mmCIF file of C-alpha atoms and ligand atoms in Angstrom:
data_model
loop_
_atom_site.group_PDB
_atom_site.id
_atom_site.type_symbol
_atom_site.label_atom_id
_atom_site.label_comp_id
_atom_site.label_asym_id
_atom_site.label_seq_id
_atom_site.Cartn_x
_atom_site.Cartn_y
_atom_site.Cartn_z
ATOM 1 C CA MET U 1 0.000 0.000 0.000
ATOM 2 C CA ALA U 2 1.267 3.445 -0.825
ATOM 3 C CA GLU U 3 2.066 5.367 2.339
ATOM 4 C CA SER U 4 -0.675 7.861 1.684
ATOM 5 C CA ILE U 5 -3.799 8.775 3.572
ATOM 6 C CA SER U 6 -6.479 6.127 3.251
ATOM 7 C CA LYS U 7 -9.528 8.364 2.898
ATOM 8 C CA GLY U 8 -12.220 7.610 5.408
ATOM 9 C CA VAL U 9 -10.141 5.090 7.378
ATOM 10 C CA LYS U 10 -10.736 5.501 11.075
ATOM 11 C CA ILE U 11 -8.653 3.918 13.827
ATOM 12 C CA VAL U 12 -9.660 4.017 17.483
ATOM 13 C CA VAL U 13 -7.064 3.816 20.254
ATOM 14 C CA ILE U 14 -8.472 2.934 23.683
ATOM 15 C CA GLY U 15 -6.139 3.961 26.504
ATOM 16 C CA VAL U 16 -3.885 6.901 25.799
ATOM 17 C CA GLY U 17 -1.141 6.391 28.331
ATOM 18 C CA SER U 18 2.461 5.778 27.308
ATOM 19 C CA VAL U 19 1.622 3.054 24.776
ATOM 20 C CA GLY U 20 -1.589 4.539 23.384
ATOM 21 C CA SER U 21 -0.180 8.027 22.865
ATOM 22 C CA ALA U 22 3.024 6.727 21.226
ATOM 23 C CA THR U 23 0.868 4.515 18.996
ATOM 24 C CA ALA U 24 -1.407 7.388 17.995
ATOM 25 C CA TYR U 25 1.629 9.566 17.217
ATOM 26 C CA THR U 26 3.242 6.793 15.150
ATOM 27 C CA LEU U 27 -0.010 6.250 13.236
ATOM 28 C CA LEU U 28 -0.422 9.969 12.670
ATOM 29 C CA LEU U 29 3.090 10.425 11.286
ATOM 30 C CA SER U 30 2.711 7.357 9.064
ATOM 31 C CA GLY U 31 -0.093 9.153 7.240
ATOM 32 C CA ILE U 32 -1.992 5.954 6.479
ATOM 33 C CA VAL U 33 -5.286 6.792 8.193
ATOM 34 C CA SER U 34 -7.571 9.789 8.019
ATOM 35 C CA GLU U 35 -8.976 9.770 11.541
ATOM 36 C CA ILE U 36 -7.614 8.683 14.923
ATOM 37 C CA VAL U 37 -10.124 8.632 17.792
ATOM 38 C CA LEU U 38 -8.767 8.462 21.339
ATOM 39 C CA ILE U 39 -10.780 6.988 24.210
ATOM 40 C CA ASP U 40 -9.658 6.963 27.851
ATOM 41 C CA VAL U 41 -11.364 6.982 31.253
ATOM 42 C CA ASN U 42 -9.350 10.126 31.749
ATOM 43 C CA LYS U 43 -11.223 12.252 29.204
ATOM 44 C CA ASP U 44 -8.985 15.290 29.734
ATOM 45 C CA LYS U 45 -5.959 13.178 28.842
ATOM 46 C CA ALA U 46 -7.618 11.959 25.647
ATOM 47 C CA GLU U 47 -8.555 15.512 24.726
ATOM 48 C CA GLY U 48 -5.120 16.911 25.481
ATOM 49 C CA GLU U 49 -3.385 14.170 23.498
ATOM 50 C CA SER U 50 -5.640 14.677 20.475
ATOM 51 C CA MET U 51 -5.096 18.454 20.518
ATOM 52 C CA ASP U 52 -1.339 17.950 20.697
ATOM 53 C CA LEU U 53 -1.434 15.311 17.928
ATOM 54 C CA ASN U 54 -3.329 17.639 15.609
ATOM 55 C CA HIS U 55 -0.508 20.164 15.923
ATOM 56 C CA ALA U 56 1.920 17.476 14.722
ATOM 57 C CA ALA U 57 -0.165 16.563 11.698
ATOM 58 C CA SER U 58 1.133 17.864 8.414
ATOM 59 C CA SER U 59 -1.456 15.943 6.487
ATOM 60 C CA ASP U 60 -5.180 15.317 6.351
ATOM 61 C CA THR U 61 -5.069 13.003 9.369
ATOM 62 C CA LYS U 62 -7.214 14.317 12.228
ATOM 63 C CA SER U 63 -7.313 13.184 15.820
ATOM 64 C CA ARG U 64 -10.103 13.679 18.316
ATOM 65 C CA ALA U 65 -11.171 12.435 21.718
ATOM 66 C CA GLY U 66 -14.264 10.285 21.688
ATOM 67 C CA ASP U 67 -16.369 7.690 23.425
ATOM 68 C CA TYR U 68 -17.546 4.172 22.555
ATOM 69 C CA PRO U 69 -20.198 5.233 20.009
ATOM 70 C CA ASP U 70 -17.275 6.750 18.055
ATOM 71 C CA CYS U 71 -15.961 3.233 17.426
ATOM 72 C CA ALA U 72 -18.667 2.936 14.740
ATOM 73 C CA ASP U 73 -17.119 2.184 11.349
ATOM 74 C CA ALA U 74 -13.573 1.999 12.723
ATOM 75 C CA ALA U 75 -11.378 -0.269 10.591
ATOM 76 C CA ILE U 76 -9.360 -1.290 13.645
ATOM 77 C CA VAL U 77 -9.785 -0.684 17.381
ATOM 78 C CA ILE U 78 -6.457 -0.818 19.199
ATOM 79 C CA VAL U 79 -6.678 -1.571 22.937
ATOM 80 C CA THR U 80 -3.850 -0.299 25.139
ATOM 81 C CA CYS U 81 -5.755 0.620 28.310
ATOM 82 C CA GLY U 82 -5.207 -0.793 31.757
ATOM 83 C CA ILE U 83 -2.387 -1.085 34.237
ATOM 84 C CA ASN U 84 1.224 -1.545 33.174
ATOM 85 C CA GLN U 85 4.132 -3.444 34.722
ATOM 86 C CA LYS U 86 5.936 -1.745 37.548
ATOM 87 C CA HIS U 87 9.567 -2.539 38.332
ATOM 88 C CA GLY U 88 9.727 -6.141 39.578
ATOM 89 C CA GLN U 89 6.309 -7.189 38.202
ATOM 90 C CA THR U 90 5.754 -9.748 35.445
ATOM 91 C CA ARG U 91 3.158 -9.282 32.717
ATOM 92 C CA MET U 92 1.095 -12.131 34.209
ATOM 93 C CA ASP U 93 0.818 -10.145 37.472
ATOM 94 C CA LEU U 94 -1.489 -7.751 35.586
ATOM 95 C CA ALA U 95 -3.900 -10.460 34.406
ATOM 96 C CA ALA U 96 -6.823 -10.166 36.843
ATOM 97 C CA LYS U 97 -7.121 -6.363 36.816
ATOM 98 C CA ASN U 98 -6.690 -5.972 33.061
ATOM 99 C CA ALA U 99 -9.017 -8.892 32.276
ATOM 100 C CA ALA U 100 -11.754 -7.130 34.269
ATOM 101 C CA ILE U 101 -11.140 -3.968 32.212
ATOM 102 C CA MET U 102 -11.400 -5.932 28.935
ATOM 103 C CA GLN U 103 -14.626 -7.581 30.096
ATOM 104 C CA ASP U 104 -15.986 -4.115 30.788
ATOM 105 C CA ILE U 105 -14.943 -2.294 27.597
ATOM 106 C CA ILE U 106 -14.922 -4.908 24.819
ATOM 107 C CA PRO U 107 -18.730 -5.466 24.758
ATOM 108 C CA ASN U 108 -19.050 -1.706 24.254
ATOM 109 C CA VAL U 109 -16.681 -1.817 21.286
ATOM 110 C CA ALA U 110 -18.570 -4.783 19.830
ATOM 111 C CA LYS U 111 -21.891 -2.984 20.287
ATOM 112 C CA TYR U 112 -20.871 0.069 18.271
ATOM 113 C CA ALA U 113 -18.353 -1.497 15.882
ATOM 114 C CA PRO U 114 -19.619 -5.027 15.168
ATOM 115 C CA ASP U 115 -17.471 -5.320 12.028
ATOM 116 C CA THR U 116 -14.193 -3.914 13.318
ATOM 117 C CA ILE U 117 -10.893 -5.723 13.889
ATOM 118 C CA LEU U 118 -9.793 -5.783 17.535
ATOM 119 C CA LEU U 119 -6.067 -5.387 18.110
ATOM 120 C CA ILE U 120 -5.073 -5.938 21.731
ATOM 121 C CA ALA U 121 -1.795 -4.659 23.190
ATOM 122 C CA THR U 122 -2.608 -4.545 26.920
ATOM 123 C CA ASN U 123 -0.675 -7.134 28.939
ATOM 124 C CA PRO U 124 -0.622 -10.019 29.499
ATOM 125 C CA VAL U 125 -1.483 -9.750 25.840
ATOM 126 C CA ASP U 126 -2.128 -13.439 25.067
ATOM 127 C CA VAL U 127 -4.463 -13.874 28.021
ATOM 128 C CA LEU U 128 -6.286 -10.628 27.190
ATOM 129 C CA THR U 129 -6.591 -11.509 23.508
ATOM 130 C CA TYR U 130 -8.474 -14.614 24.583
ATOM 131 C CA VAL U 131 -10.603 -12.649 27.088
ATOM 132 C CA SER U 132 -11.390 -10.062 24.376
ATOM 133 C CA TYR U 133 -12.289 -12.755 21.858
ATOM 134 C CA LYS U 134 -14.815 -14.187 24.321
ATOM 135 C CA ALA U 135 -16.152 -10.779 25.370
ATOM 136 C CA SER U 136 -16.595 -9.563 21.780
ATOM 137 C CA GLY U 137 -18.316 -12.568 20.224
ATOM 138 C CA PHE U 138 -16.273 -11.755 17.081
ATOM 139 C CA PRO U 139 -15.013 -14.442 14.713
ATOM 140 C CA LEU U 140 -11.427 -15.673 15.178
ATOM 141 C CA ASN U 141 -10.074 -13.645 12.250
ATOM 142 C CA ARG U 142 -11.124 -10.314 13.775
ATOM 143 C CA VAL U 143 -9.411 -10.549 17.181
ATOM 144 C CA LEU U 144 -5.653 -10.495 17.515
ATOM 145 C CA GLY U 145 -2.997 -9.462 19.994
ATOM 146 C CA SER U 146 0.310 -7.774 19.234
ATOM 147 C CA GLY U 147 1.825 -10.980 20.632
ATOM 148 C CA THR U 148 5.518 -11.486 19.986
ATOM 149 C CA VAL U 149 5.793 -8.900 17.194
ATOM 150 C CA LEU U 150 7.776 -6.769 19.657
ATOM 151 C CA ASP U 151 9.903 -9.684 20.924
ATOM 152 C CA THR U 152 10.691 -10.586 17.307
ATOM 153 C CA ALA U 153 11.770 -6.992 16.571
ATOM 154 C CA ARG U 154 13.946 -7.008 19.692
ATOM 155 C CA LEU U 155 15.592 -10.313 18.733
ATOM 156 C CA LYS U 156 16.289 -9.073 15.201
ATOM 157 C CA TYR U 157 17.796 -5.853 16.547
ATOM 158 C CA ILE U 158 20.044 -7.651 19.053
ATOM 159 C CA LEU U 159 21.173 -10.216 16.450
ATOM 160 C CA GLY U 160 21.842 -7.348 14.046
ATOM 161 C CA GLU U 161 24.045 -5.685 16.679
ATOM 162 C CA HIS U 162 25.836 -8.969 17.390
ATOM 163 C CA PHE U 163 26.622 -9.654 13.726
ATOM 164 C CA ASP U 164 26.998 -5.979 12.795
ATOM 165 C CA ILE U 165 24.316 -6.240 10.156
ATOM 166 C CA SER U 166 20.955 -4.521 9.619
ATOM 167 C CA PRO U 167 17.998 -6.160 11.428
ATOM 168 C CA ASP U 168 16.396 -6.212 7.957
ATOM 169 C CA SER U 169 18.972 -8.843 6.944
ATOM 170 C CA VAL U 170 18.082 -10.999 9.946
ATOM 171 C CA ASP U 171 15.302 -13.545 9.514
ATOM 172 C CA ALA U 172 14.388 -14.623 13.034
ATOM 173 C CA CYS U 173 11.335 -14.775 15.222
ATOM 174 C CA VAL U 174 10.097 -15.280 18.752
ATOM 175 C CA ILE U 175 6.852 -17.231 19.121
ATOM 176 C CA GLY U 176 4.795 -18.381 22.119
ATOM 177 C CA GLU U 177 3.877 -16.148 25.022
ATOM 178 C CA HIS U 178 4.687 -12.431 24.870
ATOM 179 C CA GLY U 179 6.402 -12.814 28.191
ATOM 180 C CA ASP U 180 8.804 -14.954 30.075
ATOM 181 C CA SER U 181 8.078 -18.231 28.230
ATOM 182 C CA GLY U 182 8.507 -16.859 24.669
ATOM 183 C CA VAL U 183 10.428 -19.171 22.323
ATOM 184 C CA PRO U 184 13.199 -18.042 19.922
ATOM 185 C CA VAL U 185 13.120 -20.190 16.768
ATOM 186 C CA TRP U 186 16.862 -20.703 16.306
ATOM 187 C CA SER U 187 16.389 -23.683 13.971
ATOM 188 C CA LEU U 188 14.913 -21.409 11.268
ATOM 189 C CA THR U 189 17.028 -18.307 11.899
ATOM 190 C CA SER U 190 19.050 -16.990 8.987
ATOM 191 C CA ILE U 191 21.383 -14.034 8.507
ATOM 192 C CA ASP U 192 21.785 -12.469 5.098
ATOM 193 C CA GLY U 193 19.927 -15.420 3.584
ATOM 194 C CA MET U 194 22.215 -18.054 5.183
ATOM 195 C CA LYS U 195 21.446 -20.478 8.008
ATOM 196 C CA LEU U 196 23.023 -19.296 11.274
ATOM 197 C CA ARG U 197 25.719 -21.995 11.299
ATOM 198 C CA ASP U 198 26.688 -21.382 7.648
ATOM 199 C CA TYR U 199 26.775 -17.624 8.150
ATOM 200 C CA CYS U 200 28.996 -17.965 11.226
ATOM 201 C CA GLU U 201 31.353 -20.320 9.379
ATOM 202 C CA SER U 202 31.575 -18.007 6.385
ATOM 203 C CA LYS U 203 32.328 -14.988 8.591
ATOM 204 C CA ASN U 204 34.504 -16.740 11.182
ATOM 205 C CA HIS U 205 32.010 -15.994 13.964
ATOM 206 C CA SER U 206 31.713 -18.490 16.801
ATOM 207 C CA HIS U 207 28.486 -20.491 16.599
ATOM 208 C CA ASP U 208 27.874 -21.241 20.228
ATOM 209 C CA ASP U 209 24.672 -22.056 22.130
ATOM 210 C CA ALA U 210 25.850 -19.974 25.092
ATOM 211 C CA ILE U 211 25.995 -16.865 22.875
ATOM 212 C CA TYR U 212 22.485 -17.450 21.546
ATOM 213 C CA HIS U 213 21.212 -18.101 25.045
ATOM 214 C CA LYS U 214 22.583 -14.735 26.170
ATOM 215 C CA ILE U 215 21.108 -12.984 23.122
ATOM 216 C CA PHE U 216 17.704 -14.425 23.921
ATOM 217 C CA GLU U 217 17.996 -13.473 27.602
ATOM 218 C CA GLN U 218 18.589 -9.882 26.495
ATOM 219 C CA THR U 219 15.528 -10.112 24.209
ATOM 220 C CA ARG U 220 13.293 -11.673 26.858
ATOM 221 C CA ASP U 221 14.395 -9.270 29.596
ATOM 222 C CA ALA U 222 14.339 -6.116 27.438
ATOM 223 C CA ALA U 223 11.061 -4.840 28.916
ATOM 224 C CA TYR U 224 12.368 -5.330 32.486
ATOM 225 C CA ASP U 225 15.597 -3.507 31.599
ATOM 226 C CA ILE U 226 13.733 -0.591 30.009
ATOM 227 C CA ILE U 227 11.108 -0.341 32.786
ATOM 228 C CA LYS U 228 13.891 -0.287 35.408
ATOM 229 C CA ARG U 229 15.279 2.822 33.674
ATOM 230 C CA LYS U 230 12.365 4.781 32.175
ATOM 231 C CA GLY U 231 9.370 3.272 33.952
ATOM 232 C CA TYR U 232 7.513 1.910 30.909
ATOM 233 C CA THR U 233 8.085 0.880 27.301
ATOM 234 C CA SER U 234 6.329 2.570 24.399
ATOM 235 C CA TYR U 235 8.173 3.168 21.109
ATOM 236 C CA GLY U 236 8.902 -0.478 20.266
ATOM 237 C CA ILE U 237 5.290 -1.549 20.759
ATOM 238 C CA ALA U 238 3.989 1.523 18.903
ATOM 239 C CA ALA U 239 6.120 0.611 15.879
ATOM 240 C CA GLY U 240 4.971 -3.014 16.139
ATOM 241 C CA LEU U 241 1.326 -1.955 16.196
ATOM 242 C CA LEU U 242 1.920 0.246 13.141
ATOM 243 C CA ARG U 243 3.428 -2.757 11.325
ATOM 244 C CA ILE U 244 0.293 -4.779 12.091
ATOM 245 C CA VAL U 245 -2.060 -1.947 11.066
ATOM 246 C CA LYS U 246 -0.169 -1.470 7.781
ATOM 247 C CA ALA U 247 -0.459 -5.174 6.948
ATOM 248 C CA ILE U 248 -4.206 -5.148 7.629
ATOM 249 C CA LEU U 249 -5.111 -1.881 5.898
ATOM 250 C CA GLY U 250 -2.710 -2.549 3.030
ATOM 251 C CA ASP U 251 -4.144 -6.079 2.555
ATOM 252 C CA THR U 252 -0.541 -7.268 2.238
ATOM 253 C CA ASN U 253 -0.784 -10.891 3.473
ATOM 254 C CA THR U 254 2.348 -10.192 5.538
ATOM 255 C CA LYS U 255 3.211 -12.870 8.087
ATOM 256 C CA LEU U 256 3.722 -11.562 11.600
ATOM 257 C CA THR U 257 3.959 -13.277 14.970
ATOM 258 C CA VAL U 258 0.653 -12.010 16.353
ATOM 259 C CA SER U 259 -1.404 -13.698 19.050
ATOM 260 C CA THR U 260 -4.632 -15.420 18.029
ATOM 261 C CA VAL U 261 -7.130 -17.805 19.561
ATOM 262 C CA GLY U 262 -7.031 -21.506 18.726
ATOM 263 C CA ASP U 263 -5.641 -24.889 19.814
ATOM 264 C CA TYR U 264 -1.849 -24.907 19.962
ATOM 265 C CA TYR U 265 0.719 -27.587 20.770
ATOM 266 C CA GLY U 266 -1.771 -29.892 22.452
ATOM 267 C CA VAL U 267 -3.503 -27.118 24.431
ATOM 268 C CA GLU U 268 -7.044 -26.117 23.489
ATOM 269 C CA ASN U 269 -8.591 -22.661 23.547
ATOM 270 C CA ILE U 270 -5.768 -20.273 24.223
ATOM 271 C CA ALA U 271 -4.261 -17.296 22.422
ATOM 272 C CA ILE U 272 -0.552 -17.438 21.637
ATOM 273 C CA SER U 273 1.783 -16.188 18.916
ATOM 274 C CA VAL U 274 2.858 -18.103 15.829
ATOM 275 C CA PRO U 275 3.388 -16.568 12.368
ATOM 276 C CA MET U 276 -0.011 -15.580 10.967
ATOM 277 C CA LYS U 277 -1.040 -13.926 7.708
ATOM 278 C CA LEU U 278 -2.571 -10.449 7.932
ATOM 279 C CA ASN U 279 -4.842 -8.812 5.386
ATOM 280 C CA LYS U 280 -7.903 -6.602 5.273
ATOM 281 C CA SER U 281 -10.183 -9.293 6.659
ATOM 282 C CA GLY U 282 -7.921 -9.720 9.673
ATOM 283 C CA VAL U 283 -5.703 -12.568 10.755
ATOM 284 C CA HIS U 284 -5.437 -16.018 9.142
ATOM 285 C CA PRO U 285 -3.512 -19.215 9.940
ATOM 286 C CA THR U 286 -0.610 -20.270 7.723
ATOM 287 C CA ASP U 287 1.190 -23.613 7.512
ATOM 288 C CA GLN U 288 2.604 -24.555 10.899
ATOM 289 C CA ILE U 289 6.309 -23.752 11.035
ATOM 290 C CA PRO U 290 8.579 -26.793 11.444
ATOM 291 C CA LEU U 291 10.160 -26.587 14.892
ATOM 292 C CA ASP U 292 12.868 -28.844 16.266
ATOM 293 C CA GLU U 293 12.196 -31.072 19.272
ATOM 294 C CA LYS U 294 13.421 -28.590 21.878
ATOM 295 C CA GLU U 295 11.427 -25.704 20.372
ATOM 296 C CA THR U 296 8.301 -27.870 20.244
ATOM 297 C CA GLU U 297 8.715 -28.742 23.924
ATOM 298 C CA LEU U 298 9.144 -25.067 24.799
ATOM 299 C CA MET U 299 6.008 -24.176 22.826
ATOM 300 C CA LYS U 300 4.039 -26.843 24.705
ATOM 301 C CA LYS U 301 5.274 -25.356 27.979
ATOM 302 C CA SER U 302 4.436 -21.791 26.902
ATOM 303 C CA SER U 303 0.946 -22.876 25.776
ATOM 304 C CA ARG U 304 0.326 -24.608 29.108
ATOM 305 C CA GLN U 305 1.449 -21.490 30.953
ATOM 306 C CA ILE U 306 -1.128 -19.346 29.153
ATOM 307 C CA LYS U 307 -3.826 -21.971 29.742
ATOM 308 C CA SER U 308 -3.075 -21.988 33.431
ATOM 309 C CA ALA U 309 -3.380 -18.172 33.600
ATOM 310 C CA LEU U 310 -6.743 -18.410 31.829
ATOM 311 C CA LYS U 311 -7.883 -21.119 34.267
ATOM 312 C CA ASN U 312 -6.930 -18.894 37.214
ATOM 313 C CA LEU U 313 -9.120 -16.184 35.727
ATOM 314 C CA LYS U 314 -11.889 -18.761 35.216
ATOM 315 C CA VAL U 315 -12.424 -17.763 31.573
HETATM 316 P P1 6V0 G 401 -0.396 3.809 31.178
HETATM 317 O O1 6V0 G 401 0.584 4.837 30.744
HETATM 318 O O2 6V0 G 401 -0.710 3.679 32.616
HETATM 319 O O3 6V0 G 401 -1.739 4.045 30.339
HETATM 320 C C1 6V0 G 401 -2.892 3.293 30.535
HETATM 321 C C2 6V0 G 401 -4.059 4.172 30.165
HETATM 322 O O4 6V0 G 401 -5.238 3.368 30.218
HETATM 323 C C3 6V0 G 401 -4.264 5.362 31.091
HETATM 324 O O5 6V0 G 401 -4.338 6.566 30.348
HETATM 325 C C4 6V0 G 401 -5.573 5.058 31.798
HETATM 326 O O6 6V0 G 401 -6.337 6.216 32.114
HETATM 327 C C5 6V0 G 401 -6.267 4.187 30.745
HETATM 328 N N1 6V0 G 401 -7.321 3.336 31.287
HETATM 329 C C6 6V0 G 401 -7.297 2.572 32.407
HETATM 330 N N2 6V0 G 401 -8.457 1.910 32.541
HETATM 331 C C7 6V0 G 401 -9.230 2.256 31.491
HETATM 332 C C8 6V0 G 401 -10.534 1.902 31.065
HETATM 333 N N3 6V0 G 401 -11.285 1.055 31.780
HETATM 334 N N4 6V0 G 401 -11.016 2.443 29.938
HETATM 335 C C9 6V0 G 401 -10.267 3.325 29.215
HETATM 336 N N5 6V0 G 401 -9.030 3.703 29.556
HETATM 337 C C10 6V0 G 401 -8.513 3.171 30.688
HETATM 338 O O7 6V0 G 401 0.080 2.351 30.695
HETATM 339 P P2 6V0 G 401 0.980 2.024 29.415
HETATM 340 O O8 6V0 G 401 0.473 2.807 28.275
HETATM 341 O O9 6V0 G 401 2.412 2.072 29.781
HETATM 342 O O10 6V0 G 401 0.641 0.468 29.201
HETATM 343 C C11 6V0 G 401 -0.630 0.071 28.757
HETATM 344 C C12 6V0 G 401 -0.654 -1.445 28.605
HETATM 345 O O11 6V0 G 401 0.177 -1.826 27.503
HETATM 346 C C13 6V0 G 401 -0.101 -2.188 29.835
HETATM 347 O O12 6V0 G 401 -0.883 -3.321 30.104
HETATM 348 C C14 6V0 G 401 1.295 -2.599 29.374
HETATM 349 O O13 6V0 G 401 1.791 -3.709 30.079
HETATM 350 C C15 6V0 G 401 1.007 -2.906 27.917
HETATM 351 N N6 6V0 G 401 2.173 -3.003 27.054
HETATM 352 C C16 6V0 G 401 2.122 -3.942 26.091
HETATM 353 C C17 6V0 G 401 3.180 -4.148 25.237
HETATM 354 C C18 6V0 G 401 3.094 -5.232 24.207
HETATM 355 O O14 6V0 G 401 4.104 -5.605 23.579
HETATM 356 N N7 6V0 G 401 1.913 -5.780 23.968
HETATM 357 C C19 6V0 G 401 4.343 -3.347 25.327
HETATM 358 C C20 6V0 G 401 4.369 -2.360 26.273
HETATM 359 C C21 6V0 G 401 3.312 -2.148 27.244
#
């Protein structure tokens, strides 16, 4: 899709804290939508953000504060409201409070925008994608979570730094939970079009499990490391959400590691990330990626972890 304003395309962002406001700003500067509606329990905040955003717009994109009836005809409703992780908390620690918020707001979105696509970013994102799917009554293809899109971007960046190459030349992904049990798919990773081992041999790099383990630890712990310093994370997820929105609005069939509801690795009825195809009708399964034995085991474990969080919530 050309990076030009899509006339009449409305996006709603619910929750305009650190993540929601960065997302709205990223969307605005991308120039791919004509209207961005901001909803927050703090109405002054939503109004202030939309006024500020309009002063940044050099295009036809307009932002305004709104309420649930303004979700009508939105192409995508992005959900970023709720509590965030504080230093020392895991994403799963947020589950009960944020699930209650989803159960409160999602029926309102579904009432006014029965045909929209729901894109969940609030954490724990896999658990809340499932909760939102149930609360919306939408079909599977119209509810997705940002999942491990951010973890995948982080892994590609860190590998790029390690090999001194652009992240664009790194083909790698993290699947599973967006959280502590995410799974890096080393068996399919390639650099500059070459399998990891071959690339390392050709460039005289050491190909050592301990190095990859450390790289993944940095990826997995990135949010903790950022939160310890600045209190929250925002730009990485905003860029990830833009990538997802572009794939949907542009009808590109791009594969991204978003979180969707289904049966995965022997566990029924959960939401978890695997590569999925995105286009204007939403999110669609692709062929299952071939994992090695260890990766399959880790995916089973990650799936069970999400199931157990859902059971605790009794959803
Ligand atoms: P924040 O800065 O506290 O903003 C949250 C906003 O939600 C505030 O403006 C609140 O007023 C608003 N809010 C709270 N309850 C409601 C409600 N019922 N209806 C409408 N608005 C409400 O948090 P921040 O923006 O930092 O984080 C938001 C969520 O995103 C958290 O759950 C984070 O953990 C999550 N993140 C998810 C990421 C991902 O990769 N999916 C990445 C980063 C953060």
